[in-house]
Coordinates of C-alpha atoms in Angstrom, one line a residue:
M1 CA 139.2 223.5 -11.4
L2 CA 140.3 223.6 -7.6
D3 CA 141.0 226.7 -5.5
V4 CA 144.0 225.1 -3.6
V5 CA 146.0 222.1 -4.0
I6 CA 148.4 221.2 -0.9
V7 CA 150.9 218.7 -1.7
G8 CA 151.8 216.8 1.6
G9 CA 149.6 215.9 4.3
G10 CA 151.7 216.7 7.2
A11 CA 151.8 219.2 10.0
A12 CA 152.3 222.3 7.6
G13 CA 150.1 221.2 5.0
F14 CA 147.1 220.6 7.3
F15 CA 147.7 223.8 9.2
A16 CA 147.5 225.9 6.0
A17 CA 144.6 224.0 4.7
I18 CA 142.5 224.7 8.1
H19 CA 143.4 228.4 8.0
V20 CA 142.4 228.7 4.1
A21 CA 139.2 227.1 4.6
E22 CA 138.3 228.8 7.7
A23 CA 138.7 232.0 6.2
I24 CA 136.7 231.2 3.1
P25 CA 134.6 228.3 3.7
D26 CA 133.3 227.5 -0.1
L27 CA 136.8 227.3 -1.3
K28 CA 137.8 223.9 -2.9
I29 CA 140.8 222.7 -1.2
T30 CA 142.6 219.2 -1.7
I31 CA 145.4 217.6 0.2
L32 CA 147.5 215.2 -1.8
E33 CA 149.3 212.8 0.5
R34 CA 151.7 210.1 -1.2
G35 CA 151.3 207.7 1.8
K36 CA 148.3 205.7 3.2
E37 CA 148.2 207.8 6.3
V38 CA 148.5 211.6 7.0
L39 CA 150.5 213.4 9.8
T40 CA 153.0 210.3 10.0
K41 CA 155.5 212.5 11.5
V42 CA 153.4 214.2 14.1
K43 CA 152.5 210.6 15.2
V44 CA 156.0 209.6 16.3
S45 CA 157.2 213.0 17.2
G46 CA 158.6 213.3 21.0
G47 CA 158.1 209.6 21.7
G48 CA 154.5 209.6 20.5
R49 CA 153.6 212.6 22.6
C50 CA 154.1 215.2 19.9
N51 CA 156.5 218.0 20.9
V52 CA 154.4 220.8 19.6
T53 CA 156.4 223.9 20.1
H54 CA 158.7 225.4 22.4
A55 CA 157.9 228.1 25.1
E56 CA 160.3 231.0 23.8
F57 CA 158.0 233.9 23.0
N58 CA 160.7 236.5 21.9
P59 CA 161.2 236.2 18.2
K60 CA 164.8 237.2 18.3
E61 CA 165.5 234.2 21.0
L62 CA 163.4 231.8 19.1
V63 CA 165.3 232.1 15.8
S64 CA 168.5 231.3 17.4
N65 CA 167.5 227.8 17.4
Y66 CA 167.6 227.4 13.7
P67 CA 171.1 226.7 12.1
R68 CA 169.5 227.4 8.7
G69 CA 166.7 229.9 8.4
E70 CA 167.6 232.0 11.4
K71 CA 167.4 235.5 9.3
E72 CA 164.4 234.7 7.4
L73 CA 162.2 233.6 10.3
L74 CA 162.7 236.9 12.3
G75 CA 159.8 238.5 10.4
P76 CA 157.4 235.7 10.2
F77 CA 158.0 235.0 13.9
H78 CA 156.9 238.5 14.6
S79 CA 153.4 237.7 12.6
F80 CA 153.1 234.1 14.1
A81 CA 155.1 232.3 16.7
S82 CA 155.0 229.9 19.8
G83 CA 152.2 232.0 21.5
D84 CA 150.0 232.1 18.4
T85 CA 150.5 228.1 18.1
I86 CA 149.2 227.9 21.8
G87 CA 146.1 229.9 21.0
F88 CA 145.2 227.8 17.9
F89 CA 145.3 224.6 19.9
E90 CA 143.6 226.0 23.0
K91 CA 140.8 227.6 20.7
R92 CA 140.2 223.9 19.6
G93 CA 140.0 222.7 23.4
I94 CA 143.5 221.4 23.3
A95 CA 145.7 222.6 26.3
L96 CA 149.4 222.3 26.3
K97 CA 151.9 222.1 29.0
I98 CA 155.5 223.4 29.3
E99 CA 158.3 220.9 30.7
E100 CA 161.3 221.9 32.4
D101 CA 163.2 222.2 29.2
G102 CA 160.7 224.4 27.6
R103 CA 159.4 221.9 25.4
M104 CA 155.6 221.8 24.8
F105 CA 153.3 218.9 24.6
P106 CA 149.4 218.5 24.9
T107 CA 148.5 217.7 28.3
S108 CA 147.0 214.5 27.2
N109 CA 150.7 213.3 26.4
S110 CA 149.6 211.7 22.9
S111 CA 150.2 213.0 19.4
Q112 CA 146.8 211.2 18.5
T113 CA 145.4 214.4 20.3
I114 CA 147.0 216.6 17.7
I115 CA 146.2 214.3 14.8
D116 CA 142.6 214.1 15.7
C117 CA 142.4 217.9 15.9
F118 CA 143.7 218.4 12.4
T119 CA 141.6 215.4 10.9
S120 CA 138.4 216.8 12.3
E121 CA 139.1 220.2 11.5
A122 CA 139.7 219.2 7.9
K123 CA 136.7 217.2 7.6
R124 CA 134.5 219.9 9.2
L125 CA 135.9 222.4 6.9
G126 CA 135.4 220.3 3.8
V127 CA 139.0 219.7 2.8
K128 CA 139.5 216.6 0.8
I129 CA 142.3 214.5 1.5
E130 CA 143.5 212.0 -1.4
L131 CA 145.6 209.1 0.0
L132 CA 148.2 207.2 -1.9
S133 CA 148.6 210.1 -4.4
P134 CA 152.2 210.8 -5.1
V135 CA 152.7 213.7 -7.3
T136 CA 154.4 212.7 -10.6
A137 CA 154.5 216.0 -12.3
M138 CA 153.6 219.8 -12.3
E139 CA 153.0 222.4 -14.9
H140 CA 151.9 226.2 -14.8
T141 CA 149.9 226.4 -18.0
S142 CA 147.1 228.6 -19.2
E143 CA 143.7 227.9 -20.8
E144 CA 141.4 230.6 -22.3
G145 CA 143.4 233.3 -20.5
N146 CA 143.4 231.9 -17.0
D147 CA 146.6 230.7 -15.7
F148 CA 146.8 227.5 -13.5
W149 CA 148.6 224.6 -12.1
K150 CA 148.3 221.0 -13.3
I151 CA 149.3 218.6 -10.7
T152 CA 149.7 215.2 -11.8
T153 CA 149.4 212.2 -9.2
S154 CA 149.8 208.4 -10.0
K155 CA 146.1 208.3 -10.3
Q156 CA 144.7 211.7 -11.8
T157 CA 145.5 215.1 -12.9
F158 CA 144.2 218.0 -11.0
K159 CA 143.9 221.8 -12.0
T160 CA 144.2 224.5 -9.3
K161 CA 144.5 228.3 -9.0
K162 CA 147.2 227.8 -6.2
V163 CA 149.6 225.2 -4.9
L164 CA 151.4 225.0 -1.9
L165 CA 154.2 222.4 -1.5
A166 CA 154.6 221.1 2.2
T167 CA 156.4 218.0 1.2
G168 CA 159.2 217.8 3.5
S169 CA 162.5 216.2 2.7
N170 CA 161.1 214.8 -0.6
P171 CA 164.1 214.6 -3.5
K172 CA 161.5 213.8 -6.3
I173 CA 159.6 217.3 -5.5
W174 CA 163.0 219.0 -5.3
N175 CA 163.9 217.5 -8.5
M176 CA 160.6 218.8 -10.2
L177 CA 161.3 222.1 -8.6
Q178 CA 164.8 222.2 -9.9
M179 CA 163.5 221.4 -13.4
L180 CA 161.1 224.3 -13.2
G181 CA 163.8 226.8 -12.4
H182 CA 164.4 226.6 -8.5
S183 CA 167.6 226.3 -6.9
I184 CA 167.9 223.5 -4.3
I185 CA 170.5 223.3 -1.7
P186 CA 171.8 219.8 -1.6
P187 CA 170.4 217.8 1.4
V188 CA 172.5 216.6 4.2
P189 CA 171.4 215.0 7.4
S190 CA 170.8 216.9 10.5
L191 CA 170.0 216.0 14.1
F192 CA 172.0 212.7 14.4
T193 CA 173.8 211.0 17.3
F194 CA 177.7 210.0 17.3
N195 CA 178.7 206.4 16.8
I196 CA 181.7 205.7 19.1
K197 CA 183.0 202.5 20.4
D198 CA 185.3 203.4 23.4
E199 CA 185.6 201.3 26.7
R200 CA 184.9 204.6 28.7
I201 CA 181.3 204.6 27.8
A202 CA 180.9 200.8 26.7
N203 CA 179.4 199.6 29.9
I204 CA 177.3 202.6 30.9
P205 CA 174.3 203.1 28.4
G206 CA 171.5 205.1 29.8
L207 CA 173.8 207.5 31.7
S208 CA 173.1 211.4 31.2
T209 CA 175.4 214.2 32.7
Y210 CA 175.8 217.6 31.8
A211 CA 178.9 218.4 29.7
E212 CA 180.6 220.4 27.0
V213 CA 181.4 218.6 23.6
A214 CA 183.9 220.2 20.8
V215 CA 184.3 218.9 17.3
L216 CA 188.0 219.2 16.5
D217 CA 189.2 220.7 13.4
K218 CA 191.2 218.2 11.4
K219 CA 194.1 220.5 10.5
K220 CA 194.7 223.1 13.0
T221 CA 196.6 222.4 16.3
L222 CA 197.2 224.9 19.2
R223 CA 199.0 224.4 22.8
S224 CA 197.3 223.2 25.9
Y225 CA 198.2 224.5 29.3
Q226 CA 200.2 221.2 29.8
N227 CA 202.1 222.2 26.5
T228 CA 200.7 219.1 24.4
A229 CA 199.5 219.8 20.9
V230 CA 195.9 219.7 20.8
Q231 CA 193.5 220.4 18.0
K232 CA 191.4 223.5 17.6
S233 CA 187.6 223.2 18.0
V234 CA 185.6 224.0 14.9
L235 CA 182.1 223.3 16.8
F236 CA 181.2 223.6 20.3
S237 CA 178.0 222.8 22.4
D238 CA 176.9 221.9 26.1
G239 CA 174.0 220.5 27.5
P240 CA 172.9 217.1 28.8
L241 CA 175.1 214.4 27.3
L242 CA 173.5 210.9 26.8
I243 CA 175.8 207.6 26.6
T244 CA 174.1 205.0 24.4
H245 CA 174.7 201.6 23.4
W246 CA 176.1 203.1 20.0
G247 CA 177.9 206.4 21.2
L248 CA 176.9 209.6 22.5
S249 CA 173.5 211.5 22.0
G250 CA 171.4 213.8 24.1
P251 CA 171.0 217.7 23.6
A252 CA 174.8 218.4 23.5
V253 CA 175.5 216.1 20.4
L254 CA 172.2 216.9 18.7
K255 CA 172.7 220.6 18.6
L256 CA 176.4 220.0 17.3
S257 CA 175.0 217.7 14.7
A258 CA 172.6 220.5 13.7
W259 CA 175.0 223.2 13.7
G260 CA 177.6 221.4 12.1
A261 CA 175.6 219.4 9.6
R262 CA 177.5 220.5 6.4
I263 CA 180.9 220.5 8.1
L264 CA 180.5 216.9 9.4
E265 CA 179.1 215.8 6.1
T266 CA 182.5 217.0 4.6
Y267 CA 184.4 215.1 7.2
G268 CA 182.5 211.9 6.1
Y269 CA 181.2 211.6 9.8
Q270 CA 184.8 210.5 10.8
F271 CA 186.2 213.1 13.4
K272 CA 187.2 213.6 16.8
I273 CA 185.5 215.3 19.7
S274 CA 186.6 216.6 22.9
V275 CA 184.3 216.0 26.0
N276 CA 184.7 218.1 29.2
W277 CA 182.8 216.1 31.9
V278 CA 183.2 218.7 34.6
P279 CA 182.7 222.3 32.8
E280 CA 182.3 224.0 35.9
N281 CA 186.0 223.3 37.0
H282 CA 189.1 224.5 35.4
P283 CA 192.1 222.0 34.9
D284 CA 194.4 224.1 37.2
G285 CA 191.5 224.2 39.7
L286 CA 191.1 220.5 39.6
M287 CA 194.6 219.8 40.5
E288 CA 194.5 222.1 43.5
L289 CA 191.5 220.2 44.6
F290 CA 193.4 216.7 44.0
A291 CA 196.1 217.9 46.1
K292 CA 194.0 219.0 49.0
V293 CA 192.2 215.4 48.7
K294 CA 195.6 213.9 48.8
Q295 CA 196.1 215.3 52.2
V296 CA 193.0 214.2 53.8
E297 CA 191.7 211.2 52.1
K298 CA 193.0 207.6 52.8
K299 CA 190.7 205.7 50.3
T300 CA 191.2 204.4 46.8
I301 CA 190.8 207.0 44.1
L302 CA 188.4 204.5 42.4
R303 CA 186.0 204.4 45.6
T304 CA 186.2 208.3 46.4
K305 CA 184.1 210.4 43.7
V306 CA 185.2 213.9 44.6
L307 CA 183.4 215.5 41.7
D308 CA 179.4 215.9 40.7
I309 CA 179.6 213.4 38.0
P310 CA 178.0 209.9 38.0
K311 CA 179.7 207.1 40.0
R312 CA 179.9 204.7 36.9
L313 CA 181.6 207.4 34.6
W314 CA 184.1 208.3 37.4
V315 CA 185.4 204.8 37.6
N316 CA 185.5 204.6 33.9
L317 CA 187.5 207.8 33.6
V318 CA 189.9 206.9 36.7
R319 CA 190.7 203.4 34.8
A320 CA 191.2 205.3 31.5
S321 CA 193.7 207.4 33.4
G322 CA 196.0 204.4 34.0
I323 CA 195.1 204.6 37.6
D324 CA 195.0 201.2 39.3
D325 CA 191.6 200.2 41.3
S326 CA 194.0 199.8 44.5
L327 CA 195.7 203.1 44.3
T328 CA 194.9 205.4 47.2
W329 CA 194.9 209.1 47.1
P330 CA 198.2 209.6 49.0
Q331 CA 199.8 207.1 46.7
A332 CA 198.9 209.2 43.5
S333 CA 201.7 210.9 41.5
K334 CA 201.3 214.4 40.0
S335 CA 201.4 212.7 36.6
Q336 CA 198.8 210.3 37.2
L337 CA 196.2 213.2 38.8
Q338 CA 197.4 215.2 35.7
Q339 CA 196.0 212.2 33.5
L340 CA 192.7 212.1 35.7
T341 CA 192.4 215.7 35.0
E342 CA 192.9 215.4 31.3
Q343 CA 190.2 212.6 31.2
L344 CA 187.8 214.7 33.1
T345 CA 188.1 217.9 31.1
R346 CA 189.2 216.8 27.5
S347 CA 188.3 212.8 26.8
L348 CA 189.1 212.7 23.4
F349 CA 186.8 210.3 21.4
Y350 CA 186.8 209.1 17.9
V351 CA 183.5 209.3 16.1
N352 CA 182.9 206.7 13.2
G353 CA 179.8 207.3 11.7
K354 CA 176.2 208.7 12.7
S355 CA 172.8 207.4 13.8
T356 CA 169.4 209.1 13.0
F357 CA 167.9 210.2 16.4
K358 CA 164.9 208.2 16.6
E359 CA 161.9 208.8 14.0
E360 CA 162.7 212.3 14.2
F361 CA 165.0 212.8 11.1
V362 CA 165.8 216.3 9.9
T363 CA 167.4 217.4 6.7
A364 CA 169.6 220.4 6.2
G365 CA 168.9 221.6 2.5
G366 CA 166.0 222.4 0.3
V367 CA 164.4 225.3 -1.6
D368 CA 167.1 228.1 -1.6
L369 CA 165.8 230.8 0.8
K370 CA 166.7 233.5 -1.6
E371 CA 163.9 232.5 -3.9
V372 CA 161.2 232.6 -1.3
N373 CA 159.1 235.7 -0.2
F374 CA 159.0 235.1 3.6
K375 CA 155.9 237.6 4.0
T376 CA 153.8 235.2 2.0
F377 CA 156.0 232.1 1.7
E378 CA 155.2 232.3 -2.0
S379 CA 157.9 231.4 -4.6
K380 CA 159.9 234.2 -6.3
V381 CA 160.5 231.8 -9.5
L382 CA 157.2 230.2 -10.0
P383 CA 153.7 232.1 -9.8
D384 CA 151.1 231.0 -7.5
M385 CA 153.2 228.5 -5.8
Y386 CA 153.9 228.5 -2.1
F387 CA 156.1 226.5 0.2
A388 CA 155.9 225.4 4.0
G389 CA 157.9 223.3 6.4
E390 CA 161.0 221.5 5.7
I391 CA 160.8 221.4 1.9
L392 CA 162.7 224.9 2.4
N393 CA 166.3 225.0 3.6
I394 CA 165.1 225.7 7.0
D395 CA 165.7 223.2 10.0
A396 CA 166.3 223.6 13.7
I397 CA 167.5 221.8 16.8
T398 CA 165.2 219.6 18.6
G399 CA 162.8 221.0 21.2
G400 CA 159.7 221.6 19.0
F401 CA 161.3 224.2 16.8
N402 CA 160.9 222.4 13.7
F403 CA 157.1 222.3 14.0
Q404 CA 157.1 225.8 14.9
N405 CA 158.5 226.4 11.6
A406 CA 155.9 224.3 10.0
W407 CA 153.1 226.3 11.8
T408 CA 154.3 229.7 11.1
G409 CA 155.2 228.6 7.3
G410 CA 151.7 227.1 7.1
F411 CA 150.0 230.1 8.5
L412 CA 151.6 232.8 6.6
A413 CA 151.4 230.5 3.3
A414 CA 147.7 230.5 3.9
Q415 CA 147.4 234.1 4.6
G416 CA 149.4 234.8 1.1
I417 CA 146.9 232.5 -0.7
L418 CA 144.0 234.4 0.8
N419 CA 145.3 237.8 0.0
S420 CA 146.1 236.9 -3.5
M421 CA 142.6 235.7 -4.0
E422 CA 141.3 239.1 -3.0
E423 CA 143.4 241.1 -5.5

């Protein structure tokens, strides 16, 4: 009979195992991993550098980065948050650094540092790791008056007093939980980029600029300042916008895809967006600026970039406005400058599908949060079962927040397990 079986050899699973084993060294703890390697998501995170957490130390601010789980994580983050994560790694000789955008990485710039920390700690504490062991069945049963879990893998059956599920977005585990009485929120993709084919961005991949992006409602319209019918936005985001070979990406788009995961799924990933490339400028103010430029500038509009946006983007937007390459500022008509203003402040793009954001695939959906005790991360439906990480209907925008959810859940599940053993 084992004391704890942890299903899933990822970030949350290892974090929980280390905390349980450290508190009571003689416990029998086994991690079951379905793959041939552990911590594979840690390995590829942050381009192989591992974005461990985010330098946001106020729990109220921290939870605002979670489209799903914001309310439920507030209490847990008061118990274990970014500062505690930093302390955990520093205690084990791993320094973290803060980058300009708040993301935190090991100073080694290598995810292997984090992997080596977890695997060496697990080994030191006597945690057993079973690879290539996908779970095929779970049953809560009783023998001689003792309740326990039978966890069956493709190789053998384990008997355990407590079980922690840290399996991420694993449909097979979700199906088993549903059969055992849990409610599962159907999964949909989160954190994806927008596939767009458009001449305005076709020849400038790699270019990044600060912009505002809005997803337009398919039904509602309103009037713009130029009295043309425009659609009302249902989702809005701002931040660095990256032009790629397949469309648009970067934090502005990724935030939209996370907050709009369920809406965009209902759209079948076919919708329109409006991009404001110069958010610090009002359309009326732009027209006034252009009127002044007309008075003093004799060169062509194409060659005279009068706004703080990348040169190649300016050229493309000028051409998209129907302005000829040879047209000079004095020759420009009011309607031509209005078209340019429209392209700068409200470029409409048609999104036709999505692409997963690198290897950092995140899913919205999972175990219904109403069925979890967030003081202990224990199931309210099944006895002696705990959850941590993305198996729950919790997900975040990019920046280290999904890992912070894993660390916090792993830590509090470990405390819940330990406290229940003392009762």
